[in-house]
Amino acid sequence: MADVLVVAEVAEGKLKKTTHSAITFAQKAAATIGGTFSILVIGDGAGKAAAEAQGFGAAKILVVEDASLKNYLAERYAPTVAAIGKNYGVVVGTASAYGKDLLPRVAARLGAGYASDITEVTPENGNLRYKRPMFAGNAFGICSISTPIQVVSVRQSAFAAAEPTGGQSPVETVAYAGPSKAAERVEFVSFDQVKSARPELTEARVVVSGGRALKEKFNQVLDPLADVLGAAVGASRAACDAGYAPSDLQVGQTGKIVAPQLYFAIGISGAIQHLAGMKGSKVIVAINKDADAPIFQVADYGLVADLFATVPELVKGIQAAKG
Amino acid sequence: MKILVALKRVADPDNANKVKIPASGEKIDTTGLEWKPNPFDEYALEAALRLTENGTQPKVRAGEVVVVTFGPKETETTLRAALATGADKAIRVDAADDKLDGDLVARALKALVEKEKPDVVLMGKQAVDGDSNQVGQILAELLDWPMATFAATIREEAGALLVGREVDGGVSTLRVKLPAVVTVDLRIVAPTSVYSTKTPQTHKYNDGVRFAALPAIMAAKKKPLVEVKLADLAPEQAMKVSYHGFAAPPARKAGIKVKDVSELVSKLKNEAKVL
Ligand SMILES: Cc1cc2nc3c(=O)[nH]c(=O)nc-3n(C[C@@H](O)[C@H](O)[C@H](O)COP(=O)(O)OP(=O)(O)OC[C@H]3O[C@@H](n4cnc5c(N)ncnc54)[C@H](O)[C@@H]3O)c2cc1C
Ligand SMILES: Cc1cc2nc3c(=O)[nH]c(=O)nc-3n(C[C@H](O)[C@H](O)[C@H](O)COP(=O)(O)OP(=O)(O)OC[C@H]3O[C@@H](n4cnc5c(N)ncnc54)[C@H](O)[C@@H]3O)c2cc1C
C-alpha cells in the first residue's frame, strides 16, 4: 500500500497546528503499512512554512508555491494535490474547514474513496481500518476504502498534535500543476477574519462556552472567566444564530469539535448536536438554572444556579485558588 | 434560474442518541425512530426557493426547483413534503441506503445534472446521519464546476452567486459563475441570508424554513414525481468505502452536582486537578 502523504495547512507563511494531527495519523499509518510518509506544504508562504515541517521524520517535504495560490480555493489547489497524491497510497489532511473543503475534491480527482473525520486507524490484513463518528457521535462506524489510493481527513481532537523529535527531511520543490477548468469561474472576494487574542478553540486546554441564556452579555460575562483560565471561548448554535457570538465559535456536531482538559458549558441546555462537539472533554462543568437540563447528564460537575450571579463569583474563586 | 436540490432523509436527528447498536456490531438499528429530512437539506431547499422568487411575492415562482433523493419507495414522503413546500418537481433515484456511498451518490448526481441542466446544485454541507460532508465537493469536481461550501449567505448576481462561507477564523466570500455547486450551512436560513436579483435588499425573510400550507399539500399531489433507476445514472455501482461494523461511543461516568461555587472550585483544584 505504499506511502502516506500529509496535506499540510498553511496560513500566513506558517504551518497551522491542524497539520500536526494529520502528521500523527501519518506516522501511525505508515508504520502500520510498512511505508514512509511525506508532507506536502502548498500555498502562499509554503517555502517558509516548510521549515516548520522539519523534525517529524518525514521521508520528504514537498513544497509548492505559486502566486495564484495566494488565497485558498479548492479549484486551484486540488489538481496539484492530486497530481502529487497519485504517487501515494494514503492522502491525509485534518478535518478543518480547509480539509473538509479540499480533500473530497482531491479524492474525486484521484478516483479515490474518502473517509472523513476519522478518530482511529488500525491495521487489517495489510489494509487500514478507520473508525469515524456518525449520528452526532452516537455511533462509530468502522470502514475501509477499497481504491488503490485512499483519502482521509482526521479529527483534530482525536489525534494528539505530533511533536518534532529532530532530524532533517529533504525538501523538494514541486511545480504548481495549474488550476482546474472550474477555477476560471470562481473568484476569491474577501476574508473577514475574526481576530482574537485567545487560543484556538480546537487547541485550547480550557474552553469556556456560553449559550442562548447569555444574551447580549455573552462577552461581558464570559471574558473574565476565559481570561483567568487562559481559555478559548466557544458557543452553542443558539448563541451564534442570535449573533451573541461569532459563528466561528460554534461547538458541536456541525461546528468545532473540541476535547480540552476542562470544558465549561454555561447556560447551554445540552442538545445532542452540542454534546457531539464536546463530549470528549476530560472534565466537563455545567452551570444551568434548570436542574433537568440534559447537559447535566454529561457533566462531571454540575451547578444548578443563575449564571449571571455565579460566573463572576467563579472568577473570583478561581483567582483565589490559583493564588 | 433552475436549481437542483439533493435531499436525504435521515433518522430523526434529535433522537440520534436513541440509535441502537446490537451486540454483534454489524449494523445500526434505527427502528422506532422517525424519518426526517436532513436539516441541512431543508435549509438548501429554503435557499433554493428564496433564489427563485421575489421574497415579497413568494406565491409567484420565478424559476424552477427540482428536488432529488436517493432511497427506497418510502422516501417519496420526503419528496412530497418538499413539493408542498414549493419545489416544482421531484425525482427519486431508487436505491438502498446500504448500497450507496458518497462517491456513488455524487456520480449519479452528475449524470442527473447532465440531464436536468440546472444552473445551481444546492445541497446540505453534511447529512447528519453519516456526518461525512463530502457529496457536494465530489460532485463539483466530477462536473469540473466551481463550488462554494458551507454557505451562510447567497446573493444572486447576473450569471453568478456571491457566497459568504463560514470557515475557520471568519467568513470567506467567493463569487462563483454559474453553473456551480453550493453546500449550505446553518445560518443560510436567517432573515437576510439569501437574495435573488428580484428580492429587494430591504426585504427580511422569517427566520428558518417555510412550512407548507394545507392547500399546497393538496396541490403537491399533482406535481410531477418521477422515479429513476440508479443503474441508468451510474452503471458502475461498486462502492469505494465499505462499513464492516459499528460501535457505541464510550459512556461517560456519572458526575455529581456541587452545591455552590466554592465546592466547584475546590473539586476542580483538588479532585480533578485542572486549575
Ligand atoms: C444501513 C446503512 C448502511 C450503509 N452502508 C454504507 C457503506 O457500506 N459505505 C458507505 O460509504 N456508506 C454507507 N452508508 C451511508 C450511505 O448510504 C450514505 O448515504 C452515503 O454515504 C452518502 O451520504 P453521506 O452521509 O456521505 O453524505 P454527506 O456528504 O454528508 O452529504 C452531503 C449532502 O449530499 C446529499 N446527499 C447525500 N446522500 C444523499 C441521498 N441518499 N439522497 C439525496 N441526497 C443525498 C445531501 O444534500 C447531503 O446534505 C450506509 C447507510 C445505511 C443507512
Ligand atoms: C442541523 C442542526 C445542527 C446543529 N448543530 C449544532 C451545533 O453544532 N452546536 C450546537 O450547540 N447546537 C447545534 N444545533 C442546535 C441544537 O439542537 C440546540 O438548539 C442548541 O444547541 C441550543 O443552544 P443553547 O443550549 O444555547 O440554547 P437553549 O437550548 O435555549 O438552552 C439555554 C439554556 O440556558 C439555561 N438558562 C437560561 N437562563 C439561565 C440563567 N440565567 N442561568 C443559568 N442558566 C440559564 C436554560 O435552562 C437552558 O438550559 C444544531 C441543530 C440542528 C437542527
mmCIF file of C-alpha atoms in Angstrom, chain A residues 168-288:
data_model
loop_
_atom_site.group_PDB
_atom_site.id
_atom_site.type_symbol
_atom_site.label_atom_id
_atom_site.label_comp_id
_atom_site.label_asym_id
_atom_site.label_seq_id
_atom_site.Cartn_x
_atom_site.Cartn_y
_atom_site.Cartn_z
ATOM 1 C CA GLN A 168 16.160 16.749 8.781
ATOM 2 C CA SER A 169 13.870 15.736 5.947
ATOM 3 C CA PRO A 170 14.991 16.561 2.415
ATOM 4 C CA VAL A 171 12.993 19.414 0.892
ATOM 5 C CA GLU A 172 11.844 19.194 -2.714
ATOM 6 C CA THR A 173 10.216 21.968 -4.678
ATOM 7 C CA VAL A 174 7.399 20.754 -6.890
ATOM 8 C CA ALA A 175 5.884 22.763 -9.732
ATOM 9 C CA TYR A 176 2.329 24.036 -9.437
ATOM 10 C CA ALA A 177 0.114 21.911 -11.690
ATOM 11 C CA GLY A 178 -2.155 24.829 -12.632
ATOM 12 C CA PRO A 179 -5.811 25.413 -11.859
ATOM 13 C CA SER A 180 -8.699 23.212 -12.940
ATOM 14 C CA LYS A 181 -11.165 24.495 -15.527
ATOM 15 C CA ALA A 182 -13.577 25.211 -12.709
ATOM 16 C CA ALA A 183 -11.116 27.744 -11.284
ATOM 17 C CA GLU A 184 -11.832 30.110 -14.163
ATOM 18 C CA ARG A 185 -15.335 30.554 -12.793
ATOM 19 C CA VAL A 186 -14.580 31.193 -9.127
ATOM 20 C CA GLU A 187 -13.163 34.354 -7.700
ATOM 21 C CA PHE A 188 -11.924 34.991 -4.177
ATOM 22 C CA VAL A 189 -13.573 38.185 -2.945
ATOM 23 C CA SER A 190 -12.603 38.651 0.700
ATOM 24 C CA PHE A 191 -11.840 37.057 4.022
ATOM 25 C CA ASP A 192 -13.337 38.731 7.063
ATOM 26 C CA GLN A 193 -11.198 37.448 9.849
ATOM 27 C CA VAL A 194 -12.463 37.330 13.400
ATOM 28 C CA LYS A 195 -9.394 38.463 15.298
ATOM 29 C CA SER A 196 -8.900 37.060 18.749
ATOM 30 C CA ALA A 197 -6.010 37.014 21.158
ATOM 31 C CA ARG A 198 -7.353 33.832 22.724
ATOM 32 C CA PRO A 199 -6.065 30.326 21.994
ATOM 33 C CA GLU A 200 -7.672 28.399 19.104
ATOM 34 C CA LEU A 201 -10.795 26.560 20.213
ATOM 35 C CA THR A 202 -9.529 23.237 18.906
ATOM 36 C CA GLU A 203 -6.164 23.549 20.636
ATOM 37 C CA ALA A 204 -7.024 25.123 23.973
ATOM 38 C CA ARG A 205 -6.504 23.330 27.276
ATOM 39 C CA VAL A 206 -9.593 25.027 28.678
ATOM 40 C CA VAL A 207 -12.758 26.050 26.815
ATOM 41 C CA VAL A 208 -15.468 28.300 28.227
ATOM 42 C CA SER A 209 -18.681 28.017 26.199
ATOM 43 C CA GLY A 210 -21.861 30.005 26.511
ATOM 44 C CA GLY A 211 -25.399 29.500 25.281
ATOM 45 C CA ARG A 212 -28.536 31.380 24.436
ATOM 46 C CA ALA A 213 -29.047 32.327 28.079
ATOM 47 C CA LEU A 214 -26.165 34.829 27.991
ATOM 48 C CA LYS A 215 -27.905 37.141 25.539
ATOM 49 C CA GLU A 216 -26.106 40.432 24.864
ATOM 50 C CA LYS A 217 -23.953 39.866 27.938
ATOM 51 C CA PHE A 218 -22.113 36.976 26.265
ATOM 52 C CA ASN A 219 -18.694 38.638 26.300
ATOM 53 C CA GLN A 220 -19.216 40.681 29.415
ATOM 54 C CA VAL A 221 -19.897 37.524 31.437
ATOM 55 C CA LEU A 222 -17.563 35.020 29.788
ATOM 56 C CA ASP A 223 -14.453 37.105 29.042
ATOM 57 C CA PRO A 224 -13.302 37.459 32.666
ATOM 58 C CA LEU A 225 -13.646 33.692 33.171
ATOM 59 C CA ALA A 226 -11.782 32.929 29.948
ATOM 60 C CA ASP A 227 -9.097 35.448 30.948
ATOM 61 C CA VAL A 228 -8.432 33.938 34.356
ATOM 62 C CA LEU A 229 -8.234 30.449 32.841
ATOM 63 C CA GLY A 230 -6.339 31.371 29.661
ATOM 64 C CA ALA A 231 -9.224 29.670 27.911
ATOM 65 C CA ALA A 232 -10.698 29.710 24.426
ATOM 66 C CA VAL A 233 -14.303 30.835 24.142
ATOM 67 C CA GLY A 234 -16.949 28.652 22.486
ATOM 68 C CA ALA A 235 -20.684 28.938 21.949
ATOM 69 C CA SER A 236 -23.830 26.962 21.226
ATOM 70 C CA ARG A 237 -25.604 27.237 17.920
ATOM 71 C CA ALA A 238 -28.360 29.286 19.516
ATOM 72 C CA ALA A 239 -25.829 31.850 20.772
ATOM 73 C CA CYS A 240 -24.237 32.060 17.312
ATOM 74 C CA ASP A 241 -27.554 32.247 15.457
ATOM 75 C CA ALA A 242 -28.637 35.112 17.682
ATOM 76 C CA GLY A 243 -25.387 36.945 16.984
ATOM 77 C CA TYR A 244 -24.185 36.921 20.616
ATOM 78 C CA ALA A 245 -21.048 35.101 19.461
ATOM 79 C CA PRO A 246 -19.330 34.812 16.057
ATOM 80 C CA SER A 247 -20.296 31.693 14.069
ATOM 81 C CA ASP A 248 -16.718 30.533 14.083
ATOM 82 C CA LEU A 249 -17.035 29.760 17.807
ATOM 83 C CA GLN A 250 -19.857 27.243 17.452
ATOM 84 C CA VAL A 251 -19.064 23.979 19.186
ATOM 85 C CA GLY A 252 -20.936 20.880 18.098
ATOM 86 C CA GLN A 253 -21.724 18.245 15.514
ATOM 87 C CA THR A 254 -21.735 20.819 12.771
ATOM 88 C CA GLY A 255 -19.285 23.272 14.303
ATOM 89 C CA LYS A 256 -15.951 22.795 16.044
ATOM 90 C CA ILE A 257 -15.137 19.541 17.782
ATOM 91 C CA VAL A 258 -13.203 20.132 20.981
ATOM 92 C CA ALA A 259 -11.725 17.864 23.636
ATOM 93 C CA PRO A 260 -9.955 20.099 26.167
ATOM 94 C CA GLN A 261 -8.834 19.180 29.675
ATOM 95 C CA LEU A 262 -11.619 21.356 31.054
ATOM 96 C CA TYR A 263 -14.878 22.452 29.395
ATOM 97 C CA PHE A 264 -17.415 24.871 30.847
ATOM 98 C CA ALA A 265 -20.976 24.797 29.460
ATOM 99 C CA ILE A 266 -22.674 27.919 30.740
ATOM 100 C CA GLY A 267 -26.349 28.491 30.021
ATOM 101 C CA ILE A 268 -26.288 25.674 27.462
ATOM 102 C CA SER A 269 -29.085 23.097 27.564
ATOM 103 C CA GLY A 270 -27.037 20.211 26.144
ATOM 104 C CA ALA A 271 -28.762 19.319 22.848
ATOM 105 C CA ILE A 272 -27.230 16.232 21.235
ATOM 106 C CA GLN A 273 -25.775 18.377 18.475
ATOM 107 C CA HIS A 274 -23.874 20.376 21.072
ATOM 108 C CA LEU A 275 -22.772 17.312 23.033
ATOM 109 C CA ALA A 276 -21.321 15.831 19.833
ATOM 110 C CA GLY A 277 -18.740 18.606 19.823
ATOM 111 C CA MET A 278 -17.569 18.462 23.444
ATOM 112 C CA LYS A 279 -18.325 15.031 24.920
ATOM 113 C CA GLY A 280 -14.696 14.061 24.515
ATOM 114 C CA SER A 281 -13.553 16.727 27.003
ATOM 115 C CA LYS A 282 -11.719 15.374 30.026
ATOM 116 C CA VAL A 283 -13.620 17.323 32.680
ATOM 117 C CA ILE A 284 -16.980 18.959 31.977
ATOM 118 C CA VAL A 285 -18.545 21.638 34.175
ATOM 119 C CA ALA A 286 -22.138 22.743 33.601
ATOM 120 C CA ILE A 287 -23.827 25.797 35.044
ATOM 121 C CA ASN A 288 -27.543 25.946 34.341
#
